[in-house]
Amino acid sequence: MKFAFSRTAALALAFVSGLTFSASAQDGFNDQGGISSPLVSRCAGKFGADLRAADPAFPLLGLLGLPWYTIEKTDQTVDGDRIVAIVTGLGARWRRRGEVVSLRYRCLINDKGEAVNFTWTDLLPERNEAPPPAMVVRGSAYRQPKQLLPPGAELRVQLFDQASQPPALITEAVVRTSWVEPIPFALRLPPDMKLQGRKLVLDARLSLGVQTLYRLKQPLVLDSDQLQRPLDITVDAVVHSNVH
C-alpha cells in the first residue's frame, strides 16, 4: 500500500525539490523510500559516521522526521563545500549502558546532496533541558529472517491517518544501529493532536538508501489504546527481482 503525504509533508518536499543539486544527487531525491525527505536520512548517515569514528560499535541513534525538523535554504561556503540547505531537528542517541539521550541537531547539505557537517547538543535534565512536549509511541522491530545488515541500513517508521484523503503523514523517525536487536524506535505525536476519528496505520521498512531490505507485509492498523503500550512489529525480508 502506498500513501500520499499531507500538505505539511508536500510543502517540505516541494522545498527540497527547489534546491539546486547535481544531476546524480537529484536522482536520489525522487524516491523518498519511507521518509518524507531523504535529507533526514542523509543527516542520520553523517551522524552515524561521526559516532562510528569515535566508537565502532555505537549502539543506536535516531532522528525524527516530520513534523519535528525544518529545512532552511541557503547559499554559503563552509570548509570548501557549497552549502545549499541546513536541516535542524530533534533526535536521540543511545549510550552503551542503555541510557537514551535526546538531542537537537544541525546538519549542513552541500550542492551534491551530501550531509557534510552534523553537530548536536544533548538535552540534559540536569540542565532543565528536554524536547518539546509530545505523546511518545515506542516499539521494537524484529527482522525475519535475521541476516547481517550492510553498513548504512536504517529503520524508517511512519504513522499515517488514513481517515484523511489522501492519507496524512502524522509523524516519522529513522533509526540506525550497530548491533541492537530488535531495533527500538520512538515516534513523537504533537501534544495537541486529537486522536478521536482518526484511522491510524503504521508503516515500517528497513532500507539502504532507496533500496528496501525489509518491510511490514502490510501497514499495521492501530487504535488509540495501542499507542499507550509498546508495539512489537516484524519486518520481512524483501526479495528483489533481477528482471527489469
GROMACS .gro file of C-alpha atoms in nm:
model
  244
    1MET     CA    1   0.000   0.000   0.000
    2LYS     CA    2   0.132   0.347  -0.087
    3PHE     CA    3   0.032   0.660   0.095
    4ALA     CA    4   0.018   1.017  -0.025
    5PHE     CA    5   0.161   1.285   0.202
    6SER     CA    6  -0.019   1.554   0.398
    7ARG     CA    7   0.005   1.920   0.299
    8THR     CA    8   0.286   1.972   0.552
    9ALA     CA    9   0.490   1.690   0.402
   10ALA     CA   10   0.416   1.808   0.049
   11LEU     CA   11   0.544   2.156   0.131
   12ALA     CA   12   0.865   2.011   0.272
   13LEU     CA   13   0.918   1.800  -0.039
   14ALA     CA   14   0.844   2.095  -0.264
   15PHE     CA   15   1.110   2.292  -0.082
   16VAL     CA   16   1.366   2.012  -0.124
   17SER     CA   17   1.289   1.980  -0.494
   18GLY     CA   18   1.358   2.351  -0.532
   19LEU     CA   19   1.714   2.317  -0.409
   20THR     CA   20   1.997   2.304  -0.660
   21PHE     CA   21   2.180   1.970  -0.666
   22SER     CA   22   2.390   1.788  -0.922
   23ALA     CA   23   2.201   1.551  -1.155
   24SER     CA   24   2.326   1.238  -0.975
   25ALA     CA   25   2.228   1.377  -0.636
   26GLN     CA   26   1.884   1.485  -0.759
   27ASP     CA   27   1.801   1.130  -0.874
   28GLY     CA   28   1.817   1.009  -0.513
   29PHE     CA   29   1.569   1.274  -0.403
   30ASN     CA   30   1.295   1.149  -0.632
   31ASP     CA   31   1.238   0.825  -0.439
   32GLN     CA   32   1.154   0.907  -0.079
   33GLY     CA   33   1.180   0.543   0.034
   34GLY     CA   34   0.973   0.563   0.352
   35ILE     CA   35   1.080   0.906   0.479
   36SER     CA   36   0.933   1.245   0.391
   37SER     CA   37   1.273   1.386   0.290
   38PRO     CA   38   1.593   1.192   0.215
   39LEU     CA   39   1.778   1.482   0.376
   40VAL     CA   40   1.681   1.333   0.714
   41SER     CA   41   1.835   1.002   0.609
   42ARG     CA   42   2.149   1.176   0.479
   43CYS     CA   43   2.186   1.358   0.812
   44ALA     CA   44   2.136   1.032   1.004
   45GLY     CA   45   2.409   0.878   0.790
   46LYS     CA   46   2.652   1.160   0.871
   47PHE     CA   47   2.564   1.137   1.241
   48GLY     CA   48   2.623   0.761   1.233
   49ALA     CA   49   2.957   0.801   1.056
   50ASP     CA   50   3.074   1.051   1.317
   51LEU     CA   51   2.966   0.828   1.606
   52ARG     CA   52   3.120   0.520   1.443
   53ALA     CA   53   3.452   0.702   1.407
   54ALA     CA   54   3.455   0.754   1.783
   55ASP     CA   55   3.304   0.415   1.870
   56PRO     CA   56   3.295   0.141   1.600
   57ALA     CA   57   3.016  -0.037   1.791
   58PHE     CA   58   2.795   0.257   1.886
   59PRO     CA   59   2.456   0.123   2.000
   60LEU     CA   60   2.184   0.329   1.834
   61LEU     CA   61   2.081   0.670   1.704
   62GLY     CA   62   1.756   0.813   1.574
   63LEU     CA   63   1.637   1.131   1.403
   64LEU     CA   64   1.277   1.246   1.393
   65GLY     CA   65   1.117   1.333   1.062
   66LEU     CA   66   0.805   1.542   1.013
   67PRO     CA   67   0.681   1.745   1.191
   68TRP     CA   68   0.995   1.777   1.404
   69TYR     CA   69   1.250   1.912   1.154
   70THR     CA   70   1.294   2.218   0.937
   71ILE     CA   71   1.490   2.276   0.617
   72GLU     CA   72   1.637   2.619   0.551
   73LYS     CA   73   1.755   2.705   0.203
   74THR     CA   74   2.090   2.883   0.197
   75ASP     CA   75   2.389   2.955  -0.026
   76GLN     CA   76   2.719   2.972   0.156
   77THR     CA   77   3.060   2.807   0.156
   78VAL     CA   78   3.179   2.611   0.459
   79ASP     CA   79   3.521   2.441   0.460
   80GLY     CA   80   3.525   2.443   0.080
   81ASP     CA   81   3.172   2.299   0.038
   82ARG     CA   82   2.889   2.496  -0.118
   83ILE     CA   83   2.608   2.460   0.137
   84VAL     CA   84   2.257   2.483  -0.008
   85ALA     CA   85   2.043   2.363   0.284
   86ILE     CA   86   2.052   2.349   0.664
   87VAL     CA   87   1.844   2.082   0.836
   88THR     CA   88   1.762   2.129   1.204
   89GLY     CA   89   1.558   1.900   1.422
   90LEU     CA   90   1.530   1.655   1.709
   91GLY     CA   91   1.677   1.313   1.767
   92ALA     CA   92   1.825   1.080   2.026
   93ARG     CA   93   2.124   0.860   2.083
   94TRP     CA   94   2.159   0.550   2.296
   95ARG     CA   95   2.456   0.506   2.527
   96ARG     CA   96   2.610   0.165   2.587
   97ARG     CA   97   2.460   0.134   2.933
   98GLY     CA   98   2.114   0.174   2.785
   99GLU     CA   99   2.054   0.540   2.861
  100VAL     CA  100   1.869   0.737   2.593
  101VAL     CA  101   1.975   1.099   2.546
  102SER     CA  102   1.753   1.340   2.350
  103LEU     CA  103   1.925   1.597   2.130
  104ARG     CA  104   1.887   1.885   1.889
  105TYR     CA  105   2.089   1.877   1.569
  106ARG     CA  106   2.205   2.096   1.284
  107CYS     CA  107   2.307   1.936   0.955
  108LEU     CA  108   2.464   2.103   0.651
  109ILE     CA  109   2.380   1.977   0.299
  110ASN     CA  110   2.606   2.058   0.005
  111ASP     CA  111   2.513   2.106  -0.360
  112LYS     CA  112   2.574   1.736  -0.428
  113GLY     CA  113   2.303   1.641  -0.180
  114GLU     CA  114   2.555   1.519   0.078
  115ALA     CA  115   2.541   1.582   0.451
  116VAL     CA  116   2.889   1.725   0.512
  117ASN     CA  117   2.858   1.851   0.868
  118PHE     CA  118   2.649   1.734   1.162
  119THR     CA  119   2.653   1.894   1.505
  120TRP     CA  120   2.431   1.819   1.801
  121THR     CA  121   2.358   1.929   2.155
  122ASP     CA  122   2.236   1.683   2.416
  123LEU     CA  123   1.919   1.785   2.602
  124LEU     CA  124   2.002   1.704   2.964
  125PRO     CA  125   1.750   1.701   3.253
  126GLU     CA  126   2.020   1.823   3.492
  127ARG     CA  127   2.028   2.142   3.284
  128ASN     CA  128   1.646   2.157   3.281
  129GLU     CA  129   1.651   2.070   2.911
  130ALA     CA  130   1.402   1.845   2.735
  131PRO     CA  131   1.247   1.800   2.390
  132PRO     CA  132   0.909   1.968   2.328
  133PRO     CA  133   0.607   1.802   2.494
  134ALA     CA  134   0.468   1.512   2.294
  135MET     CA  135   0.292   1.180   2.319
  136VAL     CA  136   0.564   0.919   2.265
  137VAL     CA  137   0.484   0.591   2.088
  138ARG     CA  138   0.752   0.328   2.145
  139GLY     CA  139   0.810  -0.001   1.973
  140SER     CA  140   1.056  -0.266   1.858
  141ALA     CA  141   1.112  -0.402   1.508
  142TYR     CA  142   1.206  -0.769   1.466
  143ARG     CA  143   1.358  -0.894   1.139
  144GLN     CA  144   1.255  -1.214   0.965
  145PRO     CA  145   1.490  -1.377   0.883
  146LYS     CA  146   1.779  -1.217   1.068
  147GLN     CA  147   2.069  -1.151   0.833
  148LEU     CA  148   2.381  -0.939   0.859
  149LEU     CA  149   2.284  -0.581   0.780
  150PRO     CA  150   2.504  -0.374   0.549
  151PRO     CA  151   2.656  -0.055   0.692
  152GLY     CA  152   2.417   0.236   0.650
  153ALA     CA  153   2.093   0.037   0.678
  154GLU     CA  154   1.825   0.219   0.872
  155LEU     CA  155   1.477   0.158   1.006
  156ARG     CA  156   1.218   0.407   0.881
  157VAL     CA  157   0.886   0.420   1.067
  158GLN     CA  158   0.587   0.635   0.970
  159LEU     CA  159   0.244   0.689   1.126
  160PHE     CA  160  -0.040   0.791   0.894
  161ASP     CA  161  -0.401   0.899   0.941
  162GLN     CA  162  -0.598   0.703   0.683
  163ALA     CA  163  -0.919   0.893   0.761
  164SER     CA  164  -0.781   1.185   0.559
  165GLN     CA  165  -0.795   1.183   0.182
  166PRO     CA  166  -0.521   1.147   0.083
  167PRO     CA  167  -0.383   0.979   0.398
  168ALA     CA  168  -0.190   1.228   0.611
  169LEU     CA  169   0.158   1.165   0.744
  170ILE     CA  170   0.146   1.240   1.117
  171THR     CA  171   0.495   1.161   1.239
  172GLU     CA  172   0.802   0.956   1.147
  173ALA     CA  173   1.153   0.859   1.254
  174VAL     CA  174   1.470   0.697   1.119
  175VAL     CA  175   1.690   0.472   1.335
  176ARG     CA  176   2.043   0.344   1.273
  177THR     CA  177   2.210   0.080   1.487
  178SER     CA  178   2.536  -0.113   1.501
  179TRP     CA  179   2.419  -0.422   1.687
  180VAL     CA  180   2.096  -0.371   1.886
  181GLU     CA  181   1.830  -0.637   1.814
  182PRO     CA  182   1.536  -0.596   1.796
  183ILE     CA  183   1.561  -0.238   1.675
  184PRO     CA  184   1.379   0.000   1.910
  185PHE     CA  185   1.203   0.307   1.775
  186ALA     CA  186   1.013   0.603   1.915
  187LEU     CA  187   0.763   0.831   1.744
  188ARG     CA  188   0.652   1.163   1.887
  189LEU     CA  189   0.298   1.294   1.831
  190PRO     CA  190   0.225   1.665   1.877
  191PRO     CA  191   0.063   1.715   2.220
  192ASP     CA  192  -0.240   1.900   2.082
  193MET     CA  193  -0.327   1.622   1.837
  194LYS     CA  194  -0.673   1.475   1.888
  195LEU     CA  195  -0.690   1.103   1.807
  196GLN     CA  196  -1.069   1.071   1.800
  197GLY     CA  197  -1.196   1.000   1.448
  198ARG     CA  198  -0.854   0.910   1.311
  199LYS     CA  199  -0.771   0.581   1.138
  200LEU     CA  200  -0.410   0.529   1.234
  201VAL     CA  201  -0.179   0.297   1.040
  202LEU     CA  202   0.190   0.229   1.096
  203ASP     CA  203   0.427   0.156   0.809
  204ALA     CA  204   0.789   0.047   0.856
  205ARG     CA  205   1.077  -0.059   0.639
  206LEU     CA  206   1.446  -0.123   0.682
  207SER     CA  207   1.629   0.037   0.394
  208LEU     CA  208   1.970   0.105   0.248
  209GLY     CA  209   1.939   0.428   0.054
  210VAL     CA  210   1.645   0.383  -0.184
  211GLN     CA  211   1.658   0.001  -0.162
  212THR     CA  212   1.414  -0.164   0.078
  213LEU     CA  213   1.566  -0.464   0.256
  214TYR     CA  214   1.282  -0.546   0.499
  215ARG     CA  215   0.925  -0.423   0.526
  216LEU     CA  216   0.597  -0.482   0.704
  217LYS     CA  217   0.386  -0.715   0.492
  218GLN     CA  218   0.107  -0.462   0.524
  219PRO     CA  219   0.058  -0.141   0.723
  220LEU     CA  220  -0.045  -0.208   1.082
  221VAL     CA  221  -0.383  -0.066   1.184
  222LEU     CA  222  -0.371   0.085   1.533
  223ASP     CA  223  -0.624   0.216   1.781
  224SER     CA  224  -0.555   0.482   2.042
  225ASP     CA  225  -0.517   0.223   2.319
  226GLN     CA  226  -0.233   0.051   2.133
  227LEU     CA  227  -0.042   0.376   2.123
  228GLN     CA  228  -0.023   0.368   2.502
  229ARG     CA  229   0.185   0.050   2.516
  230PRO     CA  230   0.499  -0.072   2.337
  231LEU     CA  231   0.446  -0.206   1.985
  232ASP     CA  232   0.619  -0.518   1.856
  233ILE     CA  233   0.635  -0.536   1.477
  234THR     CA  234   0.802  -0.778   1.236
  235VAL     CA  235   0.955  -0.665   0.909
  236ASP     CA  236   1.012  -0.935   0.648
  237ALA     CA  237   1.297  -0.958   0.400
  238VAL     CA  238   1.214  -0.821   0.056
  239VAL     CA  239   1.313  -1.036  -0.240
  240HIS     CA  240   1.441  -0.820  -0.524
  241SER     CA  241   1.390  -0.943  -0.878
  242ASN     CA  242   1.673  -0.930  -1.132
  243VAL     CA  243   1.417  -0.884  -1.409
  244HIS     CA  244   1.376  -0.522  -1.518
   0.00000   0.00000   0.00000
